[in-house]
Coordinates of C-alpha atoms in Angstrom, one line a residue:
Chain A
M1 CA 121.1 85.4 -132.5
E2 CA 120.2 85.2 -128.0
R3 CA 118.2 81.4 -128.9
L4 CA 120.9 80.5 -130.3
V5 CA 123.6 81.2 -127.4
D6 CA 121.0 79.7 -125.4
I7 CA 121.3 76.2 -126.5
A8 CA 124.5 76.1 -127.4
Q9 CA 125.1 77.0 -123.6
S10 CA 122.2 74.4 -122.3
S11 CA 123.4 71.9 -124.7
F12 CA 126.9 71.9 -123.7
L13 CA 126.3 69.8 -119.8
P14 CA 125.1 67.4 -121.8
L15 CA 128.0 67.0 -124.0
I16 CA 130.0 67.2 -121.2
E17 CA 128.3 64.6 -119.1
A18 CA 128.3 62.6 -122.2
T19 CA 132.0 62.8 -122.8
I20 CA 133.0 62.2 -119.6
Q21 CA 130.3 59.3 -119.5
F22 CA 131.1 57.7 -122.4
T23 CA 133.7 58.9 -125.0
L24 CA 136.5 58.7 -122.7
P25 CA 135.9 55.9 -120.6
L26 CA 135.5 54.5 -124.3
S27 CA 138.4 54.7 -125.5
I28 CA 140.8 54.6 -122.2
I29 CA 138.8 50.4 -121.8
S30 CA 139.1 50.0 -125.3
F31 CA 142.6 51.6 -125.6
I32 CA 144.1 49.5 -122.3
F33 CA 142.3 46.5 -123.8
G34 CA 143.3 47.1 -127.6
L35 CA 147.2 48.0 -126.3
V36 CA 147.2 44.7 -124.5
L37 CA 146.0 42.7 -127.2
A38 CA 148.0 44.4 -129.4
I39 CA 151.1 43.3 -127.4
L40 CA 150.2 39.6 -127.4
T41 CA 149.6 39.6 -131.1
A42 CA 153.1 41.0 -131.9
L43 CA 154.6 39.1 -129.5
A44 CA 152.3 36.1 -132.0
R45 CA 153.6 37.7 -135.1
I46 CA 157.5 37.4 -134.4
S47 CA 157.2 34.1 -132.1
T48 CA 158.5 31.6 -134.0
V49 CA 155.8 28.6 -133.2
K50 CA 153.9 28.5 -136.2
I51 CA 150.6 28.5 -135.2
F52 CA 150.7 31.7 -133.2
Q53 CA 151.9 33.3 -136.1
I54 CA 149.0 32.1 -138.2
I55 CA 146.7 33.4 -135.6
A56 CA 147.7 36.9 -135.4
R57 CA 148.3 37.3 -139.0
I58 CA 144.0 35.8 -139.6
Y59 CA 143.1 37.7 -136.4
V60 CA 145.3 40.6 -138.2
S61 CA 143.6 40.8 -141.4
I62 CA 140.0 40.6 -140.6
I63 CA 139.9 43.7 -138.2
R64 CA 142.4 45.5 -141.0
G65 CA 140.7 44.0 -143.7
T66 CA 136.6 44.5 -142.7
P67 CA 134.9 48.0 -141.9
L68 CA 134.7 49.3 -138.1
L69 CA 130.7 50.0 -138.0
V70 CA 130.7 47.0 -139.9
Q71 CA 132.0 44.8 -137.1
L72 CA 130.6 47.5 -134.9
F73 CA 127.4 45.7 -136.3
I74 CA 127.9 42.6 -136.2
L75 CA 129.0 42.7 -132.3
F76 CA 125.7 44.3 -131.4
Y77 CA 122.8 43.5 -134.3
G78 CA 124.4 39.9 -135.7
L79 CA 124.8 38.2 -133.3
P80 CA 121.8 38.5 -130.8
T81 CA 120.9 35.8 -133.8
L82 CA 122.9 33.5 -132.4
G83 CA 121.8 33.8 -128.5
I84 CA 124.7 36.0 -128.0
T85 CA 122.6 39.3 -126.3
I86 CA 125.6 42.5 -125.5
D87 CA 124.7 45.9 -123.7
P88 CA 126.1 49.0 -126.6
F89 CA 128.4 50.5 -124.1
P90 CA 130.3 46.1 -123.1
A91 CA 129.4 45.6 -126.9
A92 CA 131.3 48.4 -128.1
V93 CA 134.1 47.9 -125.7
I94 CA 134.4 44.9 -127.6
G95 CA 134.6 46.2 -130.4
F96 CA 137.5 48.8 -130.6
S97 CA 139.2 46.5 -128.8
L98 CA 139.4 43.6 -131.5
N99 CA 140.4 47.4 -133.5
V100 CA 143.5 48.7 -131.7
G101 CA 144.4 45.4 -130.7
A102 CA 145.3 44.5 -134.2
Y103 CA 146.4 47.8 -136.2
A104 CA 148.4 49.4 -133.1
S105 CA 150.1 45.1 -133.6
E106 CA 151.5 46.0 -136.5
V107 CA 153.1 49.4 -135.0
I108 CA 154.3 47.1 -131.7
R109 CA 155.6 44.4 -133.9
A110 CA 157.6 46.9 -136.0
A111 CA 159.4 48.9 -132.7
I112 CA 160.2 45.2 -131.5
L113 CA 162.3 44.3 -134.7
S114 CA 163.8 47.8 -134.3
I115 CA 165.5 46.9 -131.2
P116 CA 168.8 46.0 -132.1
K117 CA 169.5 42.2 -132.0
G118 CA 172.5 43.0 -129.0
Q119 CA 170.0 44.3 -126.5
W120 CA 168.3 40.8 -126.8
E121 CA 172.3 38.8 -126.5
A122 CA 173.1 41.5 -124.2
A123 CA 169.7 40.3 -121.8
D124 CA 170.9 36.4 -122.9
T125 CA 173.8 36.9 -121.6
I126 CA 172.6 38.6 -117.6
G127 CA 170.7 35.1 -117.8
M128 CA 167.9 37.4 -118.7
S129 CA 164.5 34.5 -119.7
Y130 CA 162.6 35.0 -122.0
T131 CA 160.1 37.3 -120.4
Q132 CA 162.6 39.4 -118.7
S133 CA 163.7 40.8 -121.4
L134 CA 160.8 41.8 -123.1
R135 CA 159.6 43.8 -119.9
R136 CA 163.1 44.4 -118.7
V137 CA 165.1 45.9 -122.1
I138 CA 163.2 44.9 -125.5
L139 CA 159.8 46.7 -123.8
P140 CA 161.3 49.8 -122.9
Q141 CA 163.1 50.8 -125.6
A142 CA 159.4 49.6 -128.0
S143 CA 157.6 52.2 -126.4
R144 CA 159.6 54.7 -127.0
V145 CA 160.1 54.0 -130.7
S146 CA 155.7 53.3 -130.7
L147 CA 154.7 56.2 -128.6
P148 CA 154.5 58.8 -131.7
P149 CA 152.7 55.8 -134.2
L150 CA 150.5 54.8 -130.8
S151 CA 149.6 58.3 -130.2
N152 CA 147.8 58.1 -133.4
T153 CA 145.8 55.4 -133.0
F154 CA 144.3 56.8 -130.0
I155 CA 143.6 60.0 -131.4
S156 CA 141.6 57.6 -133.9
L157 CA 140.3 55.6 -131.6
I158 CA 138.6 58.5 -129.6
K159 CA 137.3 59.9 -132.8
D160 CA 136.5 56.9 -133.9
T161 CA 133.8 56.4 -131.1
S162 CA 131.6 58.7 -132.1
L163 CA 129.9 55.3 -134.7
A164 CA 129.1 54.1 -130.5
S165 CA 125.9 56.2 -131.5
L166 CA 125.1 53.4 -134.2
I167 CA 124.9 50.6 -131.4
L168 CA 122.7 53.0 -129.0
V169 CA 126.3 54.4 -127.4
T170 CA 124.9 57.4 -126.3
E171 CA 128.6 58.8 -126.0
M172 CA 128.8 62.5 -126.3
F173 CA 127.7 62.8 -130.6
R174 CA 124.6 60.7 -129.9
V175 CA 123.7 63.7 -127.1
A176 CA 124.6 66.0 -129.9
Q177 CA 122.4 64.3 -132.4
Q178 CA 119.0 64.0 -129.8
I179 CA 119.7 67.2 -129.1
A180 CA 119.5 69.0 -132.4
A181 CA 116.5 67.0 -133.4
T182 CA 114.8 68.6 -131.0
N183 CA 115.8 72.2 -132.4
Y184 CA 117.6 71.8 -135.9
E185 CA 119.9 73.8 -134.9
F186 CA 122.4 70.7 -136.1
L187 CA 125.9 73.4 -137.6
L188 CA 125.6 73.9 -133.4
L189 CA 125.0 71.0 -132.3
Y190 CA 127.7 69.0 -133.9
G191 CA 130.1 72.0 -133.9
Q192 CA 129.7 72.0 -130.6
A193 CA 130.5 68.1 -131.2
A194 CA 133.8 68.4 -133.2
L195 CA 135.4 71.5 -130.3
L196 CA 134.9 69.1 -127.7
Y197 CA 136.7 66.5 -129.4
W198 CA 139.2 69.1 -131.1
V199 CA 139.7 70.1 -127.9
I200 CA 140.7 66.1 -126.3
C201 CA 142.5 64.7 -129.4
F202 CA 144.4 68.9 -128.8
A203 CA 145.4 68.0 -125.1
L204 CA 146.3 64.2 -125.8
S205 CA 148.7 65.8 -128.2
L206 CA 150.8 67.8 -125.3
I207 CA 150.0 64.5 -122.8
Q208 CA 152.0 62.9 -126.4
G209 CA 155.3 65.8 -126.1
R210 CA 155.8 65.0 -122.8
L211 CA 155.5 61.4 -122.3
E212 CA 158.6 62.0 -125.8
N213 CA 161.0 64.5 -123.9
R214 CA 160.7 61.7 -120.7
F215 CA 161.0 58.9 -123.4
D216 CA 164.0 61.3 -125.4
R217 CA 166.2 61.3 -121.6
Y218 CA 168.9 58.5 -122.6
V219 CA 169.2 59.2 -126.7
S220 CA 171.1 61.7 -127.9
R221 CA 170.0 65.0 -129.9
Chain B
M1 CA 188.7 25.5 -115.5
I2 CA 187.5 24.5 -119.7
S3 CA 188.0 21.8 -121.7
I4 CA 186.0 22.1 -125.0
K5 CA 185.9 18.9 -126.6
N6 CA 185.2 18.3 -130.6
L7 CA 182.9 20.9 -130.6
H8 CA 181.6 22.0 -134.1
K9 CA 178.7 24.9 -135.1
K10 CA 176.5 24.6 -138.5
F11 CA 174.8 27.3 -139.8
G12 CA 172.9 25.1 -141.9
D13 CA 175.4 23.8 -144.5
L14 CA 177.6 25.7 -143.7
E15 CA 180.2 24.8 -141.6
V16 CA 182.0 27.6 -138.9
L17 CA 183.5 25.5 -135.8
K18 CA 185.4 22.1 -137.8
G19 CA 186.1 19.9 -134.6
I20 CA 187.6 22.7 -131.4
D21 CA 188.9 21.0 -128.4
A22 CA 190.8 23.5 -125.9
D23 CA 191.8 24.1 -122.5
V24 CA 191.9 26.7 -120.7
Q25 CA 193.5 27.2 -117.1
K26 CA 191.7 28.6 -114.3
G27 CA 193.5 32.4 -113.6
Q28 CA 194.8 32.3 -117.4
A29 CA 194.2 34.9 -120.5
I30 CA 193.4 33.2 -123.4
V31 CA 193.6 35.0 -126.7
V32 CA 192.3 33.9 -130.0
I33 CA 193.6 35.4 -132.9
G34 CA 192.8 34.7 -136.6
P35 CA 191.8 35.8 -139.2
S36 CA 188.0 36.7 -140.1
G37 CA 185.7 34.2 -141.0
S38 CA 188.0 32.4 -139.4
G39 CA 185.2 31.4 -136.2
K40 CA 187.0 32.9 -133.4
T41 CA 184.0 35.5 -132.8
T42 CA 181.2 32.3 -133.1
F43 CA 183.4 29.9 -131.2
L44 CA 183.4 32.6 -127.9
R45 CA 179.6 33.2 -128.2
C46 CA 179.5 29.0 -128.2
L47 CA 180.9 29.2 -124.2
N48 CA 178.0 31.7 -123.6
T49 CA 175.0 29.5 -126.1
L50 CA 174.9 32.0 -127.7
E51 CA 175.0 30.3 -130.1
T52 CA 173.8 26.6 -130.0
P53 CA 176.9 24.4 -130.7
T54 CA 176.0 22.0 -132.9
S55 CA 177.4 18.8 -131.5
G56 CA 180.6 18.1 -128.5
S57 CA 180.8 19.1 -125.3
V58 CA 182.0 22.1 -123.2
T59 CA 182.9 21.6 -119.1
I60 CA 183.2 24.2 -117.3
D61 CA 184.1 24.2 -113.9
E62 CA 183.1 20.5 -113.9
Q63 CA 179.6 21.4 -114.9
T64 CA 179.7 19.8 -118.8
V65 CA 176.8 20.3 -121.8
D66 CA 177.2 17.8 -124.2
F67 CA 175.5 19.6 -127.4
S68 CA 175.1 16.5 -128.8
K69 CA 172.2 15.8 -126.7
S70 CA 168.9 18.1 -126.6
L71 CA 169.2 21.1 -124.1
S72 CA 166.5 22.1 -121.4
K73 CA 166.2 26.2 -120.8
K74 CA 167.1 25.1 -117.2
Q75 CA 170.6 23.8 -118.3
I76 CA 171.6 26.0 -120.5
M77 CA 170.6 29.5 -118.2
A78 CA 173.5 27.1 -115.5
F79 CA 175.5 26.6 -117.8
R80 CA 175.6 30.4 -119.4
K81 CA 176.0 31.5 -115.9
Q82 CA 179.4 30.6 -116.0
S83 CA 180.7 32.8 -118.3
A84 CA 179.9 36.5 -119.1
M85 CA 180.1 38.2 -122.4
V86 CA 181.8 41.5 -122.9
F87 CA 180.6 42.7 -126.5
Q88 CA 182.3 45.0 -129.7
H89 CA 179.6 46.9 -130.1
Y90 CA 179.3 47.3 -126.1
N91 CA 175.5 46.3 -125.9
L92 CA 174.3 47.9 -123.3
F93 CA 170.8 49.2 -122.4
P94 CA 170.5 52.5 -123.3
H95 CA 167.5 53.5 -121.5
M96 CA 169.3 52.7 -118.4
T97 CA 172.5 54.6 -116.5
A98 CA 175.3 53.1 -115.8
L99 CA 174.5 52.3 -112.7
E100 CA 171.4 50.3 -113.5
N101 CA 173.1 48.9 -116.6
V102 CA 175.8 47.4 -113.5
M103 CA 172.5 46.8 -111.1
E104 CA 170.7 44.4 -113.8
G105 CA 171.6 41.4 -114.0
P106 CA 172.0 41.1 -110.1
I107 CA 168.8 42.6 -109.0
T108 CA 166.7 40.7 -112.0
V109 CA 168.3 37.5 -112.5
Q110 CA 169.9 37.6 -109.2
K111 CA 167.2 38.6 -107.3
Q112 CA 169.7 40.6 -105.0
D113 CA 169.2 42.6 -102.2
K114 CA 169.1 46.6 -104.1
K115 CA 171.2 48.3 -101.6
L116 CA 173.8 45.4 -101.7
A117 CA 173.9 45.4 -104.9
R118 CA 173.9 49.1 -105.8
K119 CA 177.2 49.3 -103.8
K120 CA 179.0 46.2 -105.7
A121 CA 177.7 48.2 -109.0
E122 CA 179.4 51.6 -108.0
Q123 CA 182.6 49.9 -106.3
L124 CA 182.5 47.8 -109.4
L125 CA 181.7 51.1 -111.9
T126 CA 185.1 52.5 -109.3
K127 CA 187.2 50.3 -110.5
V128 CA 187.0 51.0 -114.1
G129 CA 187.7 54.2 -113.7
L130 CA 183.7 55.2 -114.1
G131 CA 182.9 56.3 -110.0
E132 CA 181.9 59.8 -111.5
K133 CA 180.1 58.4 -114.6
I134 CA 177.1 56.3 -112.8
N135 CA 174.0 58.1 -113.2
E136 CA 175.5 59.1 -117.2
Y137 CA 172.8 57.7 -119.6
P138 CA 175.4 55.3 -122.2
F139 CA 175.0 58.5 -124.9
Q140 CA 176.6 60.9 -122.1
L141 CA 179.4 58.4 -122.5
S142 CA 182.4 57.9 -124.7
G143 CA 183.3 54.9 -126.4
G144 CA 185.8 53.7 -123.8
Q145 CA 183.8 55.0 -122.0
Q146 CA 180.7 52.5 -122.5
Q147 CA 182.6 49.4 -122.9
R148 CA 184.1 50.3 -119.7
V149 CA 180.6 49.2 -118.1
G150 CA 179.8 47.1 -119.8
I151 CA 182.8 44.9 -118.6
A152 CA 181.3 45.5 -115.0
R153 CA 178.5 44.5 -116.0
A154 CA 179.8 41.6 -117.1
L155 CA 182.2 41.3 -113.7
A156 CA 178.9 41.9 -111.7
L157 CA 176.9 38.8 -113.0
E158 CA 180.7 37.4 -110.7
P159 CA 181.0 34.7 -113.0
K160 CA 183.3 32.5 -113.0
V161 CA 185.4 32.9 -116.9
M162 CA 185.2 36.0 -119.2
L163 CA 183.8 36.4 -122.4
F164 CA 185.9 39.4 -124.5
D165 CA 184.1 39.5 -127.9
E166 CA 186.8 42.4 -130.1
P167 CA 186.6 44.5 -127.6
T168 CA 188.1 47.2 -128.6
S169 CA 187.6 46.7 -132.5
A170 CA 184.9 49.6 -132.6
L171 CA 187.0 52.3 -130.7
D172 CA 188.6 54.5 -131.5
P173 CA 192.6 54.6 -131.3
E174 CA 192.7 56.8 -128.7
L175 CA 190.2 54.7 -126.6
V176 CA 191.4 51.8 -127.2
G177 CA 194.2 52.0 -123.5
E178 CA 192.1 52.4 -121.3
V179 CA 190.0 48.9 -122.2
L180 CA 192.8 47.2 -122.2
Q181 CA 194.2 48.5 -118.7
V182 CA 191.0 47.5 -117.3
M183 CA 191.2 43.8 -118.8
K184 CA 194.9 44.0 -117.7
D185 CA 193.7 44.2 -114.3
L186 CA 191.8 41.6 -114.6
A187 CA 193.6 39.6 -115.7
A188 CA 196.5 40.0 -113.1
E189 CA 193.4 39.9 -110.3
G190 CA 193.7 36.1 -111.4
M191 CA 190.9 36.2 -113.5
T192 CA 190.0 33.9 -116.3
M193 CA 189.0 34.7 -119.6
V194 CA 188.6 34.5 -123.4
V195 CA 189.9 36.9 -125.5
V196 CA 188.9 37.3 -129.7
T197 CA 191.0 40.9 -130.4
H198 CA 192.8 41.8 -132.8
E199 CA 195.1 44.5 -130.8
M200 CA 198.7 42.0 -130.8
R201 CA 199.8 44.0 -127.8
F202 CA 197.9 42.8 -125.8
A203 CA 197.8 39.1 -126.6
K204 CA 201.5 39.9 -127.3
G205 CA 201.1 41.7 -123.7
V206 CA 198.8 39.8 -121.2
A207 CA 198.5 36.6 -123.0
D208 CA 199.0 33.7 -121.1
E209 CA 198.3 31.3 -124.3
V210 CA 197.3 32.5 -127.4
L211 CA 195.4 30.9 -130.2
F212 CA 195.4 30.8 -133.7
M213 CA 192.7 29.6 -135.8
D214 CA 191.7 29.7 -139.0
E215 CA 188.5 28.4 -141.3
G216 CA 187.2 27.0 -138.3
R217 CA 189.8 25.0 -136.6
I218 CA 193.0 25.9 -134.0
I219 CA 195.6 26.0 -135.9
E220 CA 198.7 26.8 -133.9
R221 CA 198.5 27.3 -130.0
G222 CA 201.4 28.5 -127.9
K223 CA 202.9 30.8 -126.2
P224 CA 202.4 34.8 -127.4
E225 CA 206.5 34.4 -127.7
D226 CA 206.2 31.0 -129.2
I227 CA 203.5 32.6 -131.6
F228 CA 204.7 35.9 -132.8
N229 CA 207.9 35.4 -132.8
H230 CA 209.0 31.6 -134.3
P231 CA 204.8 30.1 -135.9
K232 CA 205.5 26.9 -137.1
E233 CA 202.5 27.2 -138.8
E234 CA 202.7 28.3 -142.1
R235 CA 198.7 29.7 -142.1
T236 CA 200.0 31.6 -138.6
Q237 CA 202.9 32.8 -140.5
R238 CA 200.9 34.8 -143.2
F239 CA 198.4 35.8 -140.9
L240 CA 201.4 37.7 -138.1
N241 CA 203.4 39.2 -141.8
L242 CA 199.9 39.7 -142.9
I243 CA 198.9 41.7 -139.8
Q244 CA 202.1 43.5 -139.6
K245 CA 202.8 44.4 -142.9
T246 CA 199.6 47.3 -141.8
D247 CA 201.1 47.8 -139.1
I248 CA 203.8 49.8 -141.5
I249 CA 201.4 51.2 -143.5

């Protein structure tokens, strides 16, 4: 028993370090890139330019139609065959960003379409350009609608970053694997990893709650 | 002030406006009436290019746009600036306070100084009787109050023409008066207005001229007392009869 407590204590710091160094940055950076990609993709889908629509559709279809792990493997193990070598961390960022971009684009598209046509018209009549309408009128309202589903996307992403261990990113789960390989305490180490993921996701859902309250200031309840 | 020549609008095969000619003098309040589906709302929306007319031309304050030609975004924007629209369903921005709604056009579009825009917005909201409500969000306001914010938001753009698209149709009956009063005051101040409405009292009391539309055409126009008391056209008579009947019921 004492041995287990010792192992748990000594592995705690490396796990936290890996979380701060890789798991969180990987999640946050990928989410931000992914979100930008998602907004662009959503706008392409609802634009009247046919070619934009088609490109966006193909992109979303490919990403949603193939496993994330396969995408990561293609980026990291496959591309070197073409002479393109990407380091583990950037490869993971690219993979996760593309993934978030595709999934979140559907959320954002739905949120934009949920804003009544009258809002676009009101923006039009006060003389706003397309970008001004989006920035000042549509996206602020759409972000309120899309907050719960986007939080889902972000929470999924945080857990999915454990897949980056398979392309050699020393994120938290990979560190847990490495430690477990030396002392064979798999249940303990993976349990610790699970606990850490849960704590992060729980903290996130608290933040989500606060954001929702902030957004709800302008709707009647 | 406004001169409309042979305005046509088609949605696909459906011709909603079949050649509208009309003139509005500066400071006049014109009321457009007619049965639903007559094209009166489409006509109003064409004046602000919320709908782009298929052909014809509109002149507002000596700036003419010919819709038979293809127009650049810039031309449309410049044309749109001449007028401002008040909507049936207010279409306020729900995520902005009353004050922010009114300031939005001047700040974001016209790039006015924030302090100045704020002061002007406060004055406009006071003018429409909402000086106490400037920091409320739309959901905290009644329909009548929201519509008055809508009018203030349109006025903040300092348009040459105000367009009203059935501004009281979505309101509870007891709230109609407060909105009509604001519009009446505007007309008295000499604002040029085109109003699509079912409020016959407003048409009788405030309009300088009434246009009766049916099936995409202007059937009859004239002073309100003439239109309401001695309509010349049979279709106008029928429409007014129907309305007066429902008044009794």
